[in-house]
Short mmCIF file of N, CA and C and ligand atoms in Angstrom, two decimals:
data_model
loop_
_atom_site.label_atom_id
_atom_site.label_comp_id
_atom_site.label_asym_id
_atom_site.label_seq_id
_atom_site.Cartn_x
_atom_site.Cartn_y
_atom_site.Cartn_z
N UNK A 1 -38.82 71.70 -25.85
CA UNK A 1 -39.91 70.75 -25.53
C UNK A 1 -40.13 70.72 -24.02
N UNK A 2 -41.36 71.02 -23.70
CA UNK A 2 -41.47 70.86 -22.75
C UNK A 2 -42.66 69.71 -22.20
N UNK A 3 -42.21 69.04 -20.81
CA UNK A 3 -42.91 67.89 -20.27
C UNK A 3 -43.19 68.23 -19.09
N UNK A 4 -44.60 68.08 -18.12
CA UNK A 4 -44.90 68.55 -16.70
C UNK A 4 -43.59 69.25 -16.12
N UNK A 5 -43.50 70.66 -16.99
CA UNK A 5 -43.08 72.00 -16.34
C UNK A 5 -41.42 71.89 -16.91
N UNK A 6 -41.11 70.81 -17.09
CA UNK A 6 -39.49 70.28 -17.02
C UNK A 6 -39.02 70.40 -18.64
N UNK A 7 -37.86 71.48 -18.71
CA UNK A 7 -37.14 71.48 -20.22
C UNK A 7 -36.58 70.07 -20.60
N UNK A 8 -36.90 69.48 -21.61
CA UNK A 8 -36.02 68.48 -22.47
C UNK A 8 -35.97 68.94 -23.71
N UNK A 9 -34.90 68.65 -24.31
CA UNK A 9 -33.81 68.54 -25.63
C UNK A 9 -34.12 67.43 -26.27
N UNK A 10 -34.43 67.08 -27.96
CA UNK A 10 -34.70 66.11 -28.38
C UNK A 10 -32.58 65.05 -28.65
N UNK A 11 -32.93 63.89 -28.43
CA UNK A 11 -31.14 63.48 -28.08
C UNK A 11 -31.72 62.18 -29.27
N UNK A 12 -32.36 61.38 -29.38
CA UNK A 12 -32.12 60.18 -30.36
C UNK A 12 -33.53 60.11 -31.35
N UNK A 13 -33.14 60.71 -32.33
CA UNK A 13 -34.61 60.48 -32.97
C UNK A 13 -35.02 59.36 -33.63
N UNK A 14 -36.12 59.61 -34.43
CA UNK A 14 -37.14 58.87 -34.80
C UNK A 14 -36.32 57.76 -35.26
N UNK A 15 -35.77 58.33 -36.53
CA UNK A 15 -34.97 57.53 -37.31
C UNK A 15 -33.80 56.45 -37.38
N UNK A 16 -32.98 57.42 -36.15
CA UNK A 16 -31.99 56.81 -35.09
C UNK A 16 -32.78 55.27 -34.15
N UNK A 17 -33.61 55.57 -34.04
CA UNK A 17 -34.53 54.60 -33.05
C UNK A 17 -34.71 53.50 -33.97
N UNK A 18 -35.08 53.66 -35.50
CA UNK A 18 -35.85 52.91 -36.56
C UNK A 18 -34.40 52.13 -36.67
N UNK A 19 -33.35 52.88 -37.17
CA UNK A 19 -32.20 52.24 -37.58
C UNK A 19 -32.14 50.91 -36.50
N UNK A 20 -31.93 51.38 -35.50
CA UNK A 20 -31.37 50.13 -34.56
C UNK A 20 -32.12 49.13 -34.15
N UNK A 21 -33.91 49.59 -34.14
CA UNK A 21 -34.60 48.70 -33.96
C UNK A 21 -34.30 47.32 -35.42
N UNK A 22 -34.29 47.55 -36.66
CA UNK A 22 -33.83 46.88 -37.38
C UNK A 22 -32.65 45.89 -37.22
N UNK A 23 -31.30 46.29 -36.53
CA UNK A 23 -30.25 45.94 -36.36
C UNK A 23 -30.54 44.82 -35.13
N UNK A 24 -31.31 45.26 -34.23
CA UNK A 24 -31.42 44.21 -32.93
C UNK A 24 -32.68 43.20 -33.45
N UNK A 25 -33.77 43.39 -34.48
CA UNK A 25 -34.25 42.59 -35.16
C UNK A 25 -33.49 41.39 -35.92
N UNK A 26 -32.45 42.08 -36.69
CA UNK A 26 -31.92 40.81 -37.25
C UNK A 26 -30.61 40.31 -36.42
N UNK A 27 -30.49 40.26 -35.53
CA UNK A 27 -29.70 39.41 -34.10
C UNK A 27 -30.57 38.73 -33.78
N UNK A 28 -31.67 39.03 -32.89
CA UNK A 28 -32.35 38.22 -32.98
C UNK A 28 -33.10 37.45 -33.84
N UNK A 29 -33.61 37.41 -35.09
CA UNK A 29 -34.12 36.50 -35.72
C UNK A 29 -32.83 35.09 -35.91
N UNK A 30 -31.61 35.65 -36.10
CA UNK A 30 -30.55 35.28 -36.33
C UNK A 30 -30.44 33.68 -35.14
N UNK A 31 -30.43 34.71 -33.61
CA UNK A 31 -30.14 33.70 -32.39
C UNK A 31 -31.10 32.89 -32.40
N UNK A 32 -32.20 33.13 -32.50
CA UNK A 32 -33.09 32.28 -32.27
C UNK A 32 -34.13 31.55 -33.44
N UNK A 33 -33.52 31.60 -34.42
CA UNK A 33 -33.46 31.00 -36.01
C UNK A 33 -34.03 29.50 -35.28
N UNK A 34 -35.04 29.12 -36.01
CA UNK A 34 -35.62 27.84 -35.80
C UNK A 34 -36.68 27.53 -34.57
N UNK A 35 -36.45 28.76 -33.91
CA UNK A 35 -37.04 28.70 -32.41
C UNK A 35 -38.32 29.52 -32.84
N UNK A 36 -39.24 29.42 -31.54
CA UNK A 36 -40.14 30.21 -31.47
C UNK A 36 -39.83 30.96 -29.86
N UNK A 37 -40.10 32.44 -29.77
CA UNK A 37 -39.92 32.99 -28.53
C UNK A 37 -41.08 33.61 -28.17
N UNK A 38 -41.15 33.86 -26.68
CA UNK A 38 -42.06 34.51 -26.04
C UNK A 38 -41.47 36.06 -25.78
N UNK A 39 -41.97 37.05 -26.18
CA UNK A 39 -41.56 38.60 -25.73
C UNK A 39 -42.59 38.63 -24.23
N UNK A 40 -41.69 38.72 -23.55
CA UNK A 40 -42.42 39.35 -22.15
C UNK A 40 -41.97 40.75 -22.03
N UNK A 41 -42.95 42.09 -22.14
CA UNK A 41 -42.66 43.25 -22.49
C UNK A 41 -43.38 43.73 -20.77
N UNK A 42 -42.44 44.41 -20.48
CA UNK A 42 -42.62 45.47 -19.42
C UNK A 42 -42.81 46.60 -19.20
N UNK A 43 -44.62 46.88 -18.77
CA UNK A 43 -45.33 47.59 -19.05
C UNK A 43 -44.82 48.82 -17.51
N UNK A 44 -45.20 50.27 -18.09
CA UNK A 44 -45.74 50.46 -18.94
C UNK A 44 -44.84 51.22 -20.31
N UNK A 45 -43.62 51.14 -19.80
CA UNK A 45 -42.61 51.90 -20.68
C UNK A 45 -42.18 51.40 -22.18
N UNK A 46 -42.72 49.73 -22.14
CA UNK A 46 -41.73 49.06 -23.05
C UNK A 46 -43.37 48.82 -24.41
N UNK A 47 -43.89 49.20 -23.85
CA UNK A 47 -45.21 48.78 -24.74
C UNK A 47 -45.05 49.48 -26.77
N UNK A 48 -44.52 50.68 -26.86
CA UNK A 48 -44.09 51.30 -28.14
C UNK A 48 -42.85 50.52 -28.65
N UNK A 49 -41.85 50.00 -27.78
CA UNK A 49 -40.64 49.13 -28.30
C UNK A 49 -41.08 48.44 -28.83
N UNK A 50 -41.76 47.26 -27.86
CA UNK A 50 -42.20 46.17 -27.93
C UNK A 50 -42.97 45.78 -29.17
N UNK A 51 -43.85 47.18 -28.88
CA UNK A 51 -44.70 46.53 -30.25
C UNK A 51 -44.10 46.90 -31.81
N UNK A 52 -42.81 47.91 -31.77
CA UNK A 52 -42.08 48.17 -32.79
C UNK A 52 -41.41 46.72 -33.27
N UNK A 53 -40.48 46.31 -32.21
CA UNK A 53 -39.96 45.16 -32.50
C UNK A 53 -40.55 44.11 -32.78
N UNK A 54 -41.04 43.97 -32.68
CA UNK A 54 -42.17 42.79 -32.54
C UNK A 54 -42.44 42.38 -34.52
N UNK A 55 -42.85 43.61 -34.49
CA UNK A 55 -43.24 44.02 -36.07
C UNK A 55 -41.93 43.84 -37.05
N UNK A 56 -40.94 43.51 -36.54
CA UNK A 56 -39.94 43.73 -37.12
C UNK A 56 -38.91 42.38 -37.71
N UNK A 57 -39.74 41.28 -36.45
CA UNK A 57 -39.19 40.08 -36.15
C UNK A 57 -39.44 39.32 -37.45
N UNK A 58 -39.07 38.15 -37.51
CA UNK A 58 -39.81 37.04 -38.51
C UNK A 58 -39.83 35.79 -38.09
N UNK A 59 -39.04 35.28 -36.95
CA UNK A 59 -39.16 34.12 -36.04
C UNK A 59 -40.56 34.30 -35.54
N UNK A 60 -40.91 33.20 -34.75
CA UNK A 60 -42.48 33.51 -34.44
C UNK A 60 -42.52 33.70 -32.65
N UNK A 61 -43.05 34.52 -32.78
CA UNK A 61 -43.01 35.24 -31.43
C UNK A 61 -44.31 35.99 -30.84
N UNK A 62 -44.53 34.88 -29.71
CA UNK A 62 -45.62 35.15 -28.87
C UNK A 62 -45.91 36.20 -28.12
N UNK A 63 -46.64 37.07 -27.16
CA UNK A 63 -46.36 38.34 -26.46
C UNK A 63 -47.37 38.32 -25.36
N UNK A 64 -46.51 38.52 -24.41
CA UNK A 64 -47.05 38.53 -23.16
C UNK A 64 -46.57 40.04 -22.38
N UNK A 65 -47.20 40.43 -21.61
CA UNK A 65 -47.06 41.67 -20.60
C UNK A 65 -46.61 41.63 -18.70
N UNK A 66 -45.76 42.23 -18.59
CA UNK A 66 -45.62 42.17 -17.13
C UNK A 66 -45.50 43.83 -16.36
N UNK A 67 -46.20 43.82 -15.30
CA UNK A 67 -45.84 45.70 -15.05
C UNK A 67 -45.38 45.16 -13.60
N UNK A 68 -44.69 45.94 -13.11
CA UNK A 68 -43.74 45.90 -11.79
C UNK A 68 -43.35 47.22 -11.52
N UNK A 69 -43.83 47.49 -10.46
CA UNK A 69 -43.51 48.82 -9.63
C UNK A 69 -42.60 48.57 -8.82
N UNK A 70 -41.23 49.63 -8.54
CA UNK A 70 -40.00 49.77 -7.85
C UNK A 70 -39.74 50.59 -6.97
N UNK A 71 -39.52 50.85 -5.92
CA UNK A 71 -40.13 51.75 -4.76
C UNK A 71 -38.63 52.29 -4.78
N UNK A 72 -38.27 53.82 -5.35
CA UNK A 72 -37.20 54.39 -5.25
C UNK A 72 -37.17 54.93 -3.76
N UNK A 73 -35.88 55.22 -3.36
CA UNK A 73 -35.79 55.96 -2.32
C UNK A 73 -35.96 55.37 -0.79
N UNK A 74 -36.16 54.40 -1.06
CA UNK A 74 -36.12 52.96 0.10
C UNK A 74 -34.98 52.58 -0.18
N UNK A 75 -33.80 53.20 -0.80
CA UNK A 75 -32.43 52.77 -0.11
C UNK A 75 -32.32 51.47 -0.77
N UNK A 76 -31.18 50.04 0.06
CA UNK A 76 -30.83 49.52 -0.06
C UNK A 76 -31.92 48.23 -0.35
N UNK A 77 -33.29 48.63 0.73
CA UNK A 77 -33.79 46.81 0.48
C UNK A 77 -34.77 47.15 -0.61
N UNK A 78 -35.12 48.35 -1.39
CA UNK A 78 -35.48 48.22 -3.25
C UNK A 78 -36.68 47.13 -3.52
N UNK A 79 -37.60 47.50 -2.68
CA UNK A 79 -38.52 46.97 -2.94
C UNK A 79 -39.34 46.89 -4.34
N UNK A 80 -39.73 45.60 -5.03
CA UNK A 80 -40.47 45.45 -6.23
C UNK A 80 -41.55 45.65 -6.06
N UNK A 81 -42.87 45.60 -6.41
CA UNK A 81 -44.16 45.29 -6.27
C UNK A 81 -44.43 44.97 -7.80
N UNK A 82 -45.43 43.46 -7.66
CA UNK A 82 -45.99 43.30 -8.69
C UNK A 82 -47.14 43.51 -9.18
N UNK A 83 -47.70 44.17 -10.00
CA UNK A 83 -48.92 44.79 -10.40
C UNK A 83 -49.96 43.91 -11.25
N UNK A 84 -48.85 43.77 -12.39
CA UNK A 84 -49.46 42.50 -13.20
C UNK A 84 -48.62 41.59 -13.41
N UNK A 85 -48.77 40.68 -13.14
CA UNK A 85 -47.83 39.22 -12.90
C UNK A 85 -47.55 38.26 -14.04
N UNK A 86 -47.10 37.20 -14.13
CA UNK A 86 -46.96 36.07 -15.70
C UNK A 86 -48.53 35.44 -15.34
N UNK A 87 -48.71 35.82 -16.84
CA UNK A 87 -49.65 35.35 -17.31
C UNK A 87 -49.96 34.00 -18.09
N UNK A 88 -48.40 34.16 -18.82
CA UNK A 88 -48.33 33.24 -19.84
C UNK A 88 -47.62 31.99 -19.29
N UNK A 89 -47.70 30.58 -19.83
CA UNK A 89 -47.25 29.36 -19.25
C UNK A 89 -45.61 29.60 -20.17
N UNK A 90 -44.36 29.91 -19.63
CA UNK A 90 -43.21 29.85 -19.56
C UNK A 90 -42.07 28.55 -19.64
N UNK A 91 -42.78 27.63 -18.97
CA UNK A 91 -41.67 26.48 -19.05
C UNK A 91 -41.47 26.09 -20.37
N UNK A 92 -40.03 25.92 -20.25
CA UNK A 92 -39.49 25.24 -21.65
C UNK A 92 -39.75 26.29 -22.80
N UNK A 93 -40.19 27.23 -22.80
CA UNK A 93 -39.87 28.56 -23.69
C UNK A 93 -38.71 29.26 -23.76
N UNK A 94 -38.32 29.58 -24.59
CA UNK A 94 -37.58 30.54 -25.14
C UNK A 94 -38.28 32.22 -24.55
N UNK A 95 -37.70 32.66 -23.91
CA UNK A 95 -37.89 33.91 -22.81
C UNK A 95 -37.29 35.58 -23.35
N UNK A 96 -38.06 36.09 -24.23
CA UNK A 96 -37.33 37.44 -24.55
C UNK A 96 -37.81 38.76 -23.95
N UNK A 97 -37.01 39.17 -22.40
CA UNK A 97 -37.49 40.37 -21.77
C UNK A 97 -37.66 41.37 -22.33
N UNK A 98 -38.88 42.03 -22.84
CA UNK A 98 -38.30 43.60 -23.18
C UNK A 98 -38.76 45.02 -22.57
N UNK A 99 -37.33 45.38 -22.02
CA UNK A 99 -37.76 46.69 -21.56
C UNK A 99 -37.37 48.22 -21.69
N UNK A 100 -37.76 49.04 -21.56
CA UNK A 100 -37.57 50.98 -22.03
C UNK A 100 -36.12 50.91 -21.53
N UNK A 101 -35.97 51.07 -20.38
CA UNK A 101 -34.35 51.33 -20.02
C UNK A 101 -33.81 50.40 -18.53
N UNK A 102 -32.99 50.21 -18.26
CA UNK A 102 -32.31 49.94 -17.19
C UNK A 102 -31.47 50.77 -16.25
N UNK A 103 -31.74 51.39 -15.75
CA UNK A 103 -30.75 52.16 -15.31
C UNK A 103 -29.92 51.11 -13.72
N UNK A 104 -30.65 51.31 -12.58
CA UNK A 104 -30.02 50.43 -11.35
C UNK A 104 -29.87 49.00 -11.35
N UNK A 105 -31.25 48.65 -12.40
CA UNK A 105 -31.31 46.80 -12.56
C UNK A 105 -31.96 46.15 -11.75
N UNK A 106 -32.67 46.82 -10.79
CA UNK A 106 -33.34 46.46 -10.11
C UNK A 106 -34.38 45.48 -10.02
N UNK A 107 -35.36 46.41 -10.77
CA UNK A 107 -36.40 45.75 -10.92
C UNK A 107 -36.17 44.39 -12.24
N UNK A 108 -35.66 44.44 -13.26
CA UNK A 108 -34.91 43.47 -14.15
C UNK A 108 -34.62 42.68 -13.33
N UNK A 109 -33.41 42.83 -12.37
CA UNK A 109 -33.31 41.73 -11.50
C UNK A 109 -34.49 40.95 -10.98
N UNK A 110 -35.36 41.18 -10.12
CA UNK A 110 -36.44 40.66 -10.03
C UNK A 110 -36.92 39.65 -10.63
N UNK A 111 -37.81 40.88 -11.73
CA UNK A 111 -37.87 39.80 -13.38
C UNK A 111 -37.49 38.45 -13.40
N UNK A 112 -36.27 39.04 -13.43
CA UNK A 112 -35.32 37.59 -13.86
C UNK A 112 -35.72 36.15 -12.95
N UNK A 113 -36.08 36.62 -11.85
CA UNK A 113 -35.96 35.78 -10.84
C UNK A 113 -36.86 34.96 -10.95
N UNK A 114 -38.07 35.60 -11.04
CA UNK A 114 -39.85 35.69 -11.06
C UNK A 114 -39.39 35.02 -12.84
N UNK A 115 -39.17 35.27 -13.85
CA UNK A 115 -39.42 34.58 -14.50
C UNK A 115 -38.52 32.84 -14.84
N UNK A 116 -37.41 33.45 -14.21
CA UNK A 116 -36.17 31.89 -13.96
C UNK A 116 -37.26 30.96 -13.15
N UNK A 117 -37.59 30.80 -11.76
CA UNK A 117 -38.59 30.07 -11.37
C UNK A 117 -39.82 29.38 -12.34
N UNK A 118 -40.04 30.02 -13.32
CA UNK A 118 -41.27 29.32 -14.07
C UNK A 118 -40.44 28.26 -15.09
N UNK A 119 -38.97 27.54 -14.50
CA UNK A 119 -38.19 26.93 -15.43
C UNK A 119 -38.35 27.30 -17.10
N UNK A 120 -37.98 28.41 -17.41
CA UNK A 120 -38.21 28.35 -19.13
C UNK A 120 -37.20 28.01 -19.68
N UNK A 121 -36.77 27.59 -20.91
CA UNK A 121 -35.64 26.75 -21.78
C UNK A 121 -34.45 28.15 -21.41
N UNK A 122 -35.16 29.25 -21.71
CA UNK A 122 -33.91 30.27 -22.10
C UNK A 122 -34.68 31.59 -21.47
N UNK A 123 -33.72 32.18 -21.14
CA UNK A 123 -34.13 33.72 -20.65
C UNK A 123 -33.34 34.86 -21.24
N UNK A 124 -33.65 35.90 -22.21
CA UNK A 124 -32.46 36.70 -22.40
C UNK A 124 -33.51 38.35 -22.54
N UNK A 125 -32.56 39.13 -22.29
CA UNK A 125 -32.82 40.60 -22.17
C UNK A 125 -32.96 41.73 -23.12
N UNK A 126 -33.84 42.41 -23.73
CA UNK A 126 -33.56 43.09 -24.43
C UNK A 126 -33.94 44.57 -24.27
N UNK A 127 -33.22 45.38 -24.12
CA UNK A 127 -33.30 46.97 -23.57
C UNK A 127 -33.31 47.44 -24.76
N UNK A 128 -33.78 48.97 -24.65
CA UNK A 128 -33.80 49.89 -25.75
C UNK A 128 -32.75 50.55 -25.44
N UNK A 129 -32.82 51.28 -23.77
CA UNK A 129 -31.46 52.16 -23.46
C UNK A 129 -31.01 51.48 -21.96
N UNK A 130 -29.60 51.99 -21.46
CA UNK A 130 -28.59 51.48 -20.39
C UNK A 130 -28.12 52.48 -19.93
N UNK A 131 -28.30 52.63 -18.66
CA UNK A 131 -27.59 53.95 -18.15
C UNK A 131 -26.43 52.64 -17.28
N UNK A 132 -25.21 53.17 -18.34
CA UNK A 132 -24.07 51.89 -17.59
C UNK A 132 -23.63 52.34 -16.04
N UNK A 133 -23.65 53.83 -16.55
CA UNK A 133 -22.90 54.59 -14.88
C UNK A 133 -23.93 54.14 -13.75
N UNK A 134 -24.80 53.69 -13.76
CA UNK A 134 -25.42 53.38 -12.79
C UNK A 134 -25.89 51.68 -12.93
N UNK A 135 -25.88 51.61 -13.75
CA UNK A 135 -26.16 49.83 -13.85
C UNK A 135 -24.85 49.05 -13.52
N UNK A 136 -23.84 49.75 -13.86
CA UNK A 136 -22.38 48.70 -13.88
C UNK A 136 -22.56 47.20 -13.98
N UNK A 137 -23.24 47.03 -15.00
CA UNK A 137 -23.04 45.25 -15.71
C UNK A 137 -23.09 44.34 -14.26
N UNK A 138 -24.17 44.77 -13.97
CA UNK A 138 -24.38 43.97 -12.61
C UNK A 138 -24.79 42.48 -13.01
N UNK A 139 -25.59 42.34 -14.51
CA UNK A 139 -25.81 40.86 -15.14
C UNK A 139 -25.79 41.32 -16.54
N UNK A 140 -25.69 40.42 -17.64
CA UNK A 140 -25.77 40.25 -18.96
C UNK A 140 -27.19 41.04 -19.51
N UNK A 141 -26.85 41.99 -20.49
CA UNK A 141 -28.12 42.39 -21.22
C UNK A 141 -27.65 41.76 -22.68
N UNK A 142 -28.25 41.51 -22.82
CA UNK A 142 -28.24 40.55 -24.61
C UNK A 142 -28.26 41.56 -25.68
N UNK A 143 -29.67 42.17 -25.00
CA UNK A 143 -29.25 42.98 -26.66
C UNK A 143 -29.88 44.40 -26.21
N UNK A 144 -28.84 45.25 -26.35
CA UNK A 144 -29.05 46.80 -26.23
C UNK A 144 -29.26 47.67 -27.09
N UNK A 145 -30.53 48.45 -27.35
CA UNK A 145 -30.58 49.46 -28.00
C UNK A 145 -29.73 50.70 -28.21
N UNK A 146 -29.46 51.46 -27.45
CA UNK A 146 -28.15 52.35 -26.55
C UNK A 146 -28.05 52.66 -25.46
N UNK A 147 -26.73 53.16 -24.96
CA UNK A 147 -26.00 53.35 -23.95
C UNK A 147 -25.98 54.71 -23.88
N UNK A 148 -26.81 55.04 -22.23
CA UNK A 148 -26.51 56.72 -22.57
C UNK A 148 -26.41 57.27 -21.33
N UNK A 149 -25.75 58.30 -20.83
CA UNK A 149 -25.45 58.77 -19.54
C UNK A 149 -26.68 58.77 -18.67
N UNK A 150 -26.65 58.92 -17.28
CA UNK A 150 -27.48 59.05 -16.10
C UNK A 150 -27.84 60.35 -16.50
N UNK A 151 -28.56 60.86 -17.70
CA UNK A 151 -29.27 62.23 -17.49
C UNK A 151 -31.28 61.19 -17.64
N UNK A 152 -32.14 62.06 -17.19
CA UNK A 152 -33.24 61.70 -17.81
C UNK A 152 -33.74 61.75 -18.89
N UNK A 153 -34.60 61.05 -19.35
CA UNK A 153 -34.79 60.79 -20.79
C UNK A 153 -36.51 60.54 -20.68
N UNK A 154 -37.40 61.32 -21.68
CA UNK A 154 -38.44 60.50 -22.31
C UNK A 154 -39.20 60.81 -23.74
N UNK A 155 -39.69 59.87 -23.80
CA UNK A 155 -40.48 60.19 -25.27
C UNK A 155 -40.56 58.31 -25.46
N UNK A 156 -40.88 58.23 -26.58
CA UNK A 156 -40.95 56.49 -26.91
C UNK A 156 -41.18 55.80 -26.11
N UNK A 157 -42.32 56.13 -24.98
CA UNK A 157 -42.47 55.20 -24.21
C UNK A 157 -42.36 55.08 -22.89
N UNK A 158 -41.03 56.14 -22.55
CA UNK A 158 -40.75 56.68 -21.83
C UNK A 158 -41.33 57.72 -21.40
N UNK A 159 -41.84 58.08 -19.61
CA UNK A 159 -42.38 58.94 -19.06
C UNK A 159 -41.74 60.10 -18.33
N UNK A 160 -42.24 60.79 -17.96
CA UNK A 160 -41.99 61.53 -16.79
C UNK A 160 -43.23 62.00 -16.11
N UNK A 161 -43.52 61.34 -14.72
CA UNK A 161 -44.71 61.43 -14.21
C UNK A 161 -45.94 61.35 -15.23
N UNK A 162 -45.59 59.91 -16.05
CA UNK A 162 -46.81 60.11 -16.85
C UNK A 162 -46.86 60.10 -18.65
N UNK A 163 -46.14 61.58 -18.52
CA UNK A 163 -46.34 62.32 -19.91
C UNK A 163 -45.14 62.36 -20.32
N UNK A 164 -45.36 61.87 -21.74
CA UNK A 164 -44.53 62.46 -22.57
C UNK A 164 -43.71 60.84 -23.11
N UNK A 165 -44.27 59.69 -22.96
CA UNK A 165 -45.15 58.81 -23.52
C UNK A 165 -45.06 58.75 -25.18
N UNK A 166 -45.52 59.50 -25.69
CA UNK A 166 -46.61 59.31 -26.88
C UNK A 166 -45.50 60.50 -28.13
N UNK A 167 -44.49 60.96 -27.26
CA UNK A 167 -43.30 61.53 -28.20
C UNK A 167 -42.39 60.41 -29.00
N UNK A 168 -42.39 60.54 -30.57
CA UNK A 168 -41.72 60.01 -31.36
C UNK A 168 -40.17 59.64 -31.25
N UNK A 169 -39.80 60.77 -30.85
CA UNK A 169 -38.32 60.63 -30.46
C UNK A 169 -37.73 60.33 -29.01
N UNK A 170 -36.47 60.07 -28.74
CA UNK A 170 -36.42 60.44 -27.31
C UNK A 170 -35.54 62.11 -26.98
N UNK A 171 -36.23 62.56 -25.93
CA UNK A 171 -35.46 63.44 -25.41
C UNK A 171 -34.95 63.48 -24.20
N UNK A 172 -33.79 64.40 -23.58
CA UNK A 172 -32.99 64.41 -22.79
C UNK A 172 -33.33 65.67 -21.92
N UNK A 173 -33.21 65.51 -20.53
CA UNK A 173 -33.45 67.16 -20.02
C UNK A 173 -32.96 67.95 -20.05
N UNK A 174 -32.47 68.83 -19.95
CA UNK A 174 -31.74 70.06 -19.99
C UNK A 174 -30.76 70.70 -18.92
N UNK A 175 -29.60 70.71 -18.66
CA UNK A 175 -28.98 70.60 -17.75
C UNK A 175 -29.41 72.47 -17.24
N1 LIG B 1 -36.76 58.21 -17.94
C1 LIG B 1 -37.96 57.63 -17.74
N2 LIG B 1 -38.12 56.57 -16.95
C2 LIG B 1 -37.04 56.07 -16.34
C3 LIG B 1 -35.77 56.64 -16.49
C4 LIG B 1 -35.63 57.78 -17.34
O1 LIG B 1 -34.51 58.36 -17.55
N3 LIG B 1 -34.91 55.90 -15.75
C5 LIG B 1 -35.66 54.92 -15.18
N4 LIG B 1 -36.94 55.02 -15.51
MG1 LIG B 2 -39.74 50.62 -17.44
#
């Protein structure tokens, strides 16, 4: 498979993806049994999760969008930029982040911050994938899809410069 010029290997498929999206569906319906939550999904990677899970839920759950750009390669001060901002009125909600992957935590961090300020009842995290070797549990992710080494990854949502998006499965590059 190839993506703008670059070999990838297919690593978690379709099915693999379906399984677990189910499994982190019923945790959450579970935690938040009686509640109603807000999905704040983080565009543009998390938009195929999001709307997988979403579909999957049975608590009642609202959906809102946030996109945030992360300026790699600026080193230590990791600048955010916000693109599209909260839209939705937050206080006293029940707060469910969802995003494609985490790898540094960076920009999540942020998030967190930007959405903690709008006082909401609860804030919790939900990833599809974790690159731990580089995240090292710098804060609590609630609920993880999988855990997978610092190689690159896309398909489901996931890009590379772009493309490759709109692939069913995820794939891995090719060493
Ligand atoms: N793939 C796509 N986007 C990403 C990745 C990755 O491995 N890590 C952070 N953003
Ligand atoms: Mg993302």
């Amino acid at each position: 498979m190839t993506v703008n010029n670059k070999e990838f290997e297919r690593y978690i498929g379709r099915n693999q993806i379906s399984d677990r999206l189910n499994e982190l569906a019923g945790q959450i319906d579970m935690d938040y049994a009686g509640k109603s939550l807000v999905m704040l999904a983080v565009l543009n990677g998390a938009f195929i999760f999001a709307g997988d899970l979403i579909r999957l839920l049975e608590v009642d759950a609202e959906v809102s969008f946030v996109k945030l750009k992360s300026y790699r390669g600026t080193a230590s001060t990791g600048e955010v930029q916000t693109l599209i901002g909260l839209m939705h009125e937050l206080k006293d909600r029940e707060v469910l982040i969802v995003e494609d992957i985490i790898d540094t935590g960076r920009t999540m961090s942020k998030l967190l911050e930007m959405v903690w300020e709008q006082s909401p009842a609860s804030v919790k995290v939900c990833t599809l994938l974790v690159k731990p070797d580089v995240f090292k549990n710098k804060y609590q992710l609630d609920y993880v899809g999988f855990s997978i080494p610092d190689k690159f990854v896309v398909g489901y949502g996931l890009d590379y410069d772009e493309l490759g998006r709109q692939l069913p499965d995820i794939y891995k590059i090719k060493d």
